Amino acid sequence: MQITVNGETVDIADGATLTSLIEQLGLNPKKVAVERNLEIAPKSLYAEIALAEGDRIEIVQFVGGG
Amino acid sequence: MSQIDDNPLLVAGRELKSRLIIGTGKYADYEQNARALEASGAEMITVALRRVNLSDPSQPRLVDSIDPDKYIFLPNTAGCFTGEDAVRTLRLAREAGGWSLVKLEVLSDPKHLYPDMEETMRAAKMLIDEGFDVMVYCSDDPVFAKKLEELGCCAIMPLGAPIGSGLGLQNKVNIRLIVEQSSVPVIVDAGVGTASDAAIAMELGCDGVLMNTAIAEAKDPIRMARAMKHAVIAGREAYLAGRMPKKRYADPSSPLSGLI
């Protein structure tokens, strides 16, 4: 199925969770924060949050700023 | 250099020995940024929150050069133009970092980046209601500064001059008024261009100075970071010492009696 991650279309397996998505993208879950359909996804629930077709995910991290 | 007989800067229960807070934008790379931070002696840094680069997740990361366990990360809302944008960003920042101390800035026109004070007030209220500790970037208007304090902001951060302009403190009268009326820390945020600007802010009685471009865009950012460290200490010490009165005429420093 297809979801949108940071504005890009991403193919994921049926039954994928946030944990498997983060792994698929090669990211370190400790160093990012995730929003699913405008709701914060708590780190402790990544493994339980099942993704659905059309989900809009934002994955962010800290960068330099003033 | 030690600061004698001075209390640490206290922001939302956190004690800071250094009264200098620095930004982490505009450096050549995160390594230079880390060295400037070391030289500045700052314990708190502002950071922004942005999308991870999905096409190249191995890009250098801020947290690989600057350890969040060693420094206090202060997430900002740079680039936010509405209260909702700011709240959304800081909810994510709280999840990314696990702490609730944040810097709120709701900007208006990109030409001057002045804070939109109506939106800033609205966003500050939303954030405080959600349990955030809000250090707020604001105009140098004492009336809004007071309102933000009454809302519960934990630090008032008026601009000295437009963000990134390096023009120095443009309205010392207002900054001083804000200092006099505030019972939470007042930190000049934005506008500092060189060391004397930071010293002037501290001599006015500000509790701290926040800067980014003045260090990052100096020819030698490491050296400027060190200069800022000393300027903030010097300005603070001068403020605590109490300056001599200004006089209209000369007053010789050597005794007039006993002249040959």
Coordinates of C-alpha atoms in Angstrom, one line a residue:
Chain A
M1 CA 0.0 0.0 0.0
Q2 CA 1.0 3.6 -0.4
I3 CA 1.4 6.3 2.2
T4 CA 3.0 9.7 2.1
V5 CA 6.1 10.4 4.1
N6 CA 7.4 13.9 4.3
G7 CA 5.5 14.7 1.1
E8 CA 6.9 11.7 -0.8
T9 CA 5.0 8.6 -1.8
V10 CA 6.3 5.5 -0.1
D11 CA 5.4 1.9 -0.7
I12 CA 5.0 -0.2 2.4
A13 CA 3.9 -3.8 3.1
D14 CA 0.4 -4.5 4.3
G15 CA 0.4 -4.6 8.1
A16 CA 3.4 -2.3 8.4
T17 CA 3.8 -0.4 11.6
L18 CA 5.7 2.8 12.4
T19 CA 8.6 0.7 13.7
S20 CA 8.9 -1.2 10.4
L21 CA 8.5 2.0 8.4
I22 CA 11.3 3.7 10.3
E23 CA 13.5 0.6 9.8
Q24 CA 12.6 0.5 6.0
L25 CA 13.8 4.2 5.7
G26 CA 17.0 3.5 7.5
L27 CA 16.4 5.9 10.4
N28 CA 17.2 5.8 14.0
P29 CA 13.9 5.9 16.0
K30 CA 15.6 7.6 18.9
K31 CA 16.6 10.6 16.9
V32 CA 13.4 11.4 15.2
A33 CA 9.8 12.4 16.0
V34 CA 6.8 11.2 14.0
E35 CA 3.4 12.7 13.3
R36 CA 0.7 10.6 11.7
N37 CA -2.2 12.4 10.1
L38 CA -1.4 15.5 12.2
E39 CA -1.3 13.5 15.5
I40 CA 1.9 13.0 17.4
A41 CA 2.9 9.3 17.5
P42 CA 4.5 8.6 20.8
K43 CA 7.8 6.7 20.6
S44 CA 6.6 4.1 23.0
L45 CA 3.8 3.2 20.5
Y46 CA 5.7 2.9 17.3
A47 CA 5.5 -0.9 17.3
E48 CA 1.7 -0.9 17.8
I49 CA 0.7 1.8 15.4
A50 CA -0.4 0.0 12.2
L51 CA -0.2 2.1 9.1
A52 CA -3.2 2.5 6.7
E53 CA -3.4 3.3 3.0
G54 CA -3.1 7.0 2.4
D55 CA -1.6 7.8 5.8
R56 CA 0.3 11.1 5.9
I57 CA 3.4 10.8 8.0
E58 CA 5.9 13.4 8.9
I59 CA 9.3 12.4 10.3
V60 CA 11.4 15.2 11.7
Q61 CA 14.6 15.7 13.5
F62 CA 16.6 18.5 15.1
V63 CA 18.7 20.6 12.8
G64 CA 20.8 23.8 13.2
G65 CA 18.7 26.9 13.8
G66 CA 18.6 30.2 15.6
Chain B
M1 CA 37.1 33.4 34.5
S2 CA 34.7 33.0 37.3
Q3 CA 31.6 35.0 38.0
I4 CA 31.9 36.1 41.6
D5 CA 28.8 36.8 43.7
D6 CA 26.3 36.2 41.0
N7 CA 23.4 33.9 40.9
P8 CA 23.0 31.5 38.0
L9 CA 20.5 32.3 35.3
L10 CA 17.4 30.4 36.2
V11 CA 15.0 29.5 33.4
A12 CA 12.0 27.3 34.2
G13 CA 13.9 25.6 37.0
R14 CA 17.1 25.1 35.0
E15 CA 20.3 26.7 36.3
L16 CA 22.6 28.1 33.7
K17 CA 26.1 29.3 34.6
S18 CA 26.6 30.9 31.2
R19 CA 24.3 33.8 30.3
L20 CA 25.0 33.3 26.6
I21 CA 22.7 31.2 24.5
I22 CA 23.7 30.5 21.0
G23 CA 21.9 29.3 17.8
T24 CA 23.1 26.5 15.7
G25 CA 22.2 27.8 12.2
K26 CA 24.3 29.1 9.3
Y27 CA 27.6 27.4 10.4
A28 CA 29.8 25.9 7.7
D29 CA 29.1 22.5 9.2
Y30 CA 28.1 20.9 12.5
E31 CA 31.7 20.4 13.4
Q32 CA 32.5 24.1 13.3
N33 CA 29.3 24.7 15.2
A34 CA 30.4 22.3 17.9
R35 CA 33.7 24.1 18.2
A36 CA 32.1 27.5 18.4
L37 CA 29.7 26.2 21.1
E38 CA 32.7 24.9 23.1
A39 CA 34.5 28.3 22.8
S40 CA 31.3 30.2 23.7
G41 CA 30.9 28.4 27.0
A42 CA 27.1 28.4 26.4
E43 CA 25.1 25.6 27.9
M44 CA 21.9 26.2 26.0
I45 CA 21.5 26.1 22.2
T46 CA 18.5 26.8 20.0
V47 CA 17.7 24.2 17.4
A48 CA 15.1 23.9 14.6
L49 CA 12.9 21.0 13.7
R50 CA 12.8 19.8 10.0
R51 CA 11.9 16.9 7.9
V52 CA 14.5 14.1 7.7
N53 CA 16.0 13.7 4.3
L54 CA 14.5 10.4 3.1
S55 CA 16.8 10.1 0.1
D56 CA 19.9 10.3 2.2
P57 CA 19.4 9.3 5.8
S58 CA 23.2 9.1 6.3
Q59 CA 23.6 12.9 6.1
P60 CA 25.4 14.5 9.0
R61 CA 23.1 15.1 12.0
L62 CA 23.3 17.9 14.5
V63 CA 23.0 15.4 17.4
D64 CA 26.1 13.5 16.1
S65 CA 28.2 16.7 16.7
I66 CA 26.4 18.2 19.7
D67 CA 25.3 15.9 22.5
P68 CA 21.8 16.6 23.7
D69 CA 22.8 15.1 27.1
K70 CA 25.5 17.7 27.5
Y71 CA 23.7 20.8 26.3
I72 CA 20.2 22.0 26.8
F73 CA 18.5 21.9 23.4
L74 CA 15.9 24.7 23.0
P75 CA 13.7 23.9 20.0
N76 CA 12.4 26.9 18.1
T77 CA 9.5 27.6 15.8
A78 CA 11.5 29.4 13.2
G79 CA 9.6 29.5 9.9
C80 CA 6.2 29.4 11.7
F81 CA 3.8 32.2 10.8
T82 CA 0.7 31.0 12.7
G83 CA 0.0 29.9 16.2
E84 CA -1.1 26.5 15.0
D85 CA 2.1 26.0 13.0
A86 CA 4.1 26.8 16.1
V87 CA 2.2 24.5 18.4
R88 CA 2.4 21.6 15.9
T89 CA 6.1 22.1 15.5
L90 CA 6.8 22.2 19.3
R91 CA 4.6 19.1 20.0
L92 CA 6.9 17.2 17.6
A93 CA 10.0 18.8 19.2
R94 CA 8.8 17.7 22.6
E95 CA 8.4 14.1 21.2
A96 CA 11.8 14.3 19.6
G97 CA 13.6 15.5 22.6
G98 CA 11.5 14.6 25.5
W99 CA 11.5 18.0 27.2
S100 CA 9.0 20.8 27.4
L101 CA 11.3 23.9 27.4
V102 CA 10.8 25.7 24.0
K103 CA 11.5 28.9 22.2
L104 CA 8.4 30.3 20.6
E105 CA 8.7 32.7 17.7
V106 CA 5.8 33.4 15.4
L107 CA 7.1 35.6 12.6
S108 CA 5.4 37.9 10.1
D109 CA 6.9 39.5 7.1
P110 CA 10.1 37.7 5.8
K111 CA 11.6 41.1 5.1
H112 CA 12.0 42.1 8.7
L113 CA 11.0 38.8 10.5
Y114 CA 9.3 40.9 13.2
P115 CA 7.3 38.8 15.6
D116 CA 3.5 38.7 14.9
M117 CA 2.6 39.6 18.5
E118 CA -1.1 38.7 18.2
E119 CA -0.2 35.2 17.0
T120 CA 2.6 35.0 19.5
M121 CA 0.2 35.7 22.4
R122 CA -2.3 33.1 21.1
A123 CA 0.4 30.5 20.6
A124 CA 2.0 31.1 23.9
K125 CA -1.4 30.6 25.6
M126 CA -1.9 27.3 23.7
L127 CA 1.5 26.0 24.6
I128 CA 1.4 27.0 28.3
D129 CA -2.0 25.3 28.5
E130 CA -0.4 22.1 27.1
G131 CA 2.4 22.2 29.7
F132 CA 5.2 23.8 27.7
D133 CA 7.8 26.1 29.3
V134 CA 7.8 28.9 26.9
M135 CA 10.7 31.3 26.3
V136 CA 9.2 33.8 23.9
Y137 CA 10.8 35.9 21.1
C138 CA 8.9 39.1 21.1
S139 CA 9.0 42.7 20.0
D140 CA 10.7 45.3 22.3
D141 CA 7.3 46.6 23.3
P142 CA 7.0 46.6 27.2
V143 CA 3.2 46.3 27.0
F144 CA 3.3 43.0 25.1
A145 CA 6.3 41.8 27.2
K146 CA 4.2 42.3 30.3
K147 CA 1.3 40.5 28.8
L148 CA 3.5 37.5 27.8
E149 CA 4.8 37.4 31.4
E150 CA 1.3 37.4 32.8
L151 CA 0.4 34.6 30.4
G152 CA 3.1 32.5 32.1
C153 CA 6.1 32.7 29.7
C154 CA 9.2 31.7 31.6
A155 CA 11.5 34.1 29.7
I156 CA 10.9 37.2 27.7
M157 CA 13.2 37.5 24.7
P158 CA 12.8 40.9 23.0
L159 CA 14.7 41.5 19.7
G160 CA 17.6 43.9 19.8
A161 CA 17.3 44.4 16.0
P162 CA 15.9 42.3 13.2
I163 CA 17.0 38.6 13.1
G164 CA 20.3 38.2 11.4
S165 CA 20.8 41.9 10.9
G166 CA 23.7 42.4 13.3
L167 CA 22.6 46.0 13.8
G168 CA 23.0 46.0 17.6
L169 CA 20.4 47.1 20.1
Q170 CA 18.2 49.7 18.4
N171 CA 16.0 50.6 21.4
K172 CA 17.8 50.5 24.6
V173 CA 15.1 52.6 26.3
N174 CA 12.5 49.8 25.7
I175 CA 14.9 47.0 26.6
R176 CA 15.6 48.7 29.9
L177 CA 11.9 49.2 30.6
I178 CA 11.3 45.5 29.9
V179 CA 14.1 44.6 32.2
E180 CA 12.8 46.8 35.0
Q181 CA 9.2 45.5 34.9
S182 CA 10.0 41.8 34.5
S183 CA 10.2 39.2 37.2
V184 CA 11.2 36.4 34.7
P185 CA 14.5 36.5 32.9
V186 CA 14.8 38.9 30.0
I187 CA 17.1 37.7 27.2
V188 CA 17.9 39.8 24.2
D189 CA 17.3 37.6 21.2
A190 CA 18.4 38.7 17.8
G191 CA 20.2 41.8 16.5
V192 CA 23.6 41.4 18.2
G193 CA 26.4 42.0 15.7
T194 CA 29.6 42.1 17.7
A195 CA 30.9 41.7 21.2
S196 CA 30.1 45.3 22.3
D197 CA 26.4 44.8 21.4
A198 CA 26.2 41.8 23.8
A199 CA 28.0 43.8 26.5
I200 CA 25.5 46.6 26.1
A201 CA 22.6 44.3 26.5
M202 CA 24.0 42.9 29.7
E203 CA 24.9 46.3 31.0
L204 CA 21.3 47.3 30.6
G205 CA 20.5 44.5 33.1
C206 CA 19.4 41.8 30.7
D207 CA 19.7 38.3 32.2
G208 CA 21.2 36.8 29.1
V209 CA 21.8 37.2 25.3
L210 CA 20.8 34.8 22.6
M211 CA 22.6 35.1 19.2
N212 CA 23.4 33.0 16.2
T213 CA 24.5 35.0 13.1
A214 CA 27.0 37.2 14.9
I215 CA 29.0 34.1 15.7
A216 CA 28.2 31.9 12.7
E217 CA 28.9 34.6 10.1
A218 CA 32.0 36.1 11.7
K219 CA 35.2 35.5 9.7
D220 CA 36.4 33.3 12.5
P221 CA 33.3 31.9 14.3
I222 CA 35.4 30.2 17.0
R223 CA 37.1 33.4 18.0
M224 CA 33.9 35.4 17.9
A225 CA 32.3 32.8 20.1
R226 CA 35.0 33.3 22.6
A227 CA 34.7 37.1 22.3
M228 CA 30.9 36.8 23.0
K229 CA 31.6 34.7 26.1
H230 CA 33.8 37.4 27.5
A231 CA 31.5 40.2 26.4
V232 CA 28.5 38.7 28.2
I233 CA 30.6 38.2 31.3
A234 CA 32.0 41.7 31.1
G235 CA 28.6 43.3 30.6
R236 CA 27.1 41.3 33.4
E237 CA 29.9 42.2 35.8
A238 CA 29.7 45.9 34.8
Y239 CA 25.9 45.8 35.5
L240 CA 26.4 44.2 38.9
A241 CA 29.3 46.6 39.7
G242 CA 27.2 49.7 38.9
R243 CA 28.7 52.2 36.5
M244 CA 30.1 55.5 37.6
P245 CA 27.8 58.5 37.1
K246 CA 28.2 60.4 33.8
K247 CA 29.6 63.9 34.2
R248 CA 29.6 66.9 31.8
Y249 CA 33.2 68.0 32.6
A250 CA 36.5 66.4 33.3
D251 CA 37.5 65.2 36.7
P252 CA 41.2 64.5 37.1
S253 CA 42.2 61.1 38.3
S254 CA 45.5 62.3 39.8
P255 CA 45.6 64.4 43.0
L256 CA 45.9 68.1 42.4
S257 CA 47.8 68.7 45.7
G258 CA 51.5 68.2 45.9
L259 CA 52.3 69.2 42.4
I260 CA 55.9 70.3 42.0

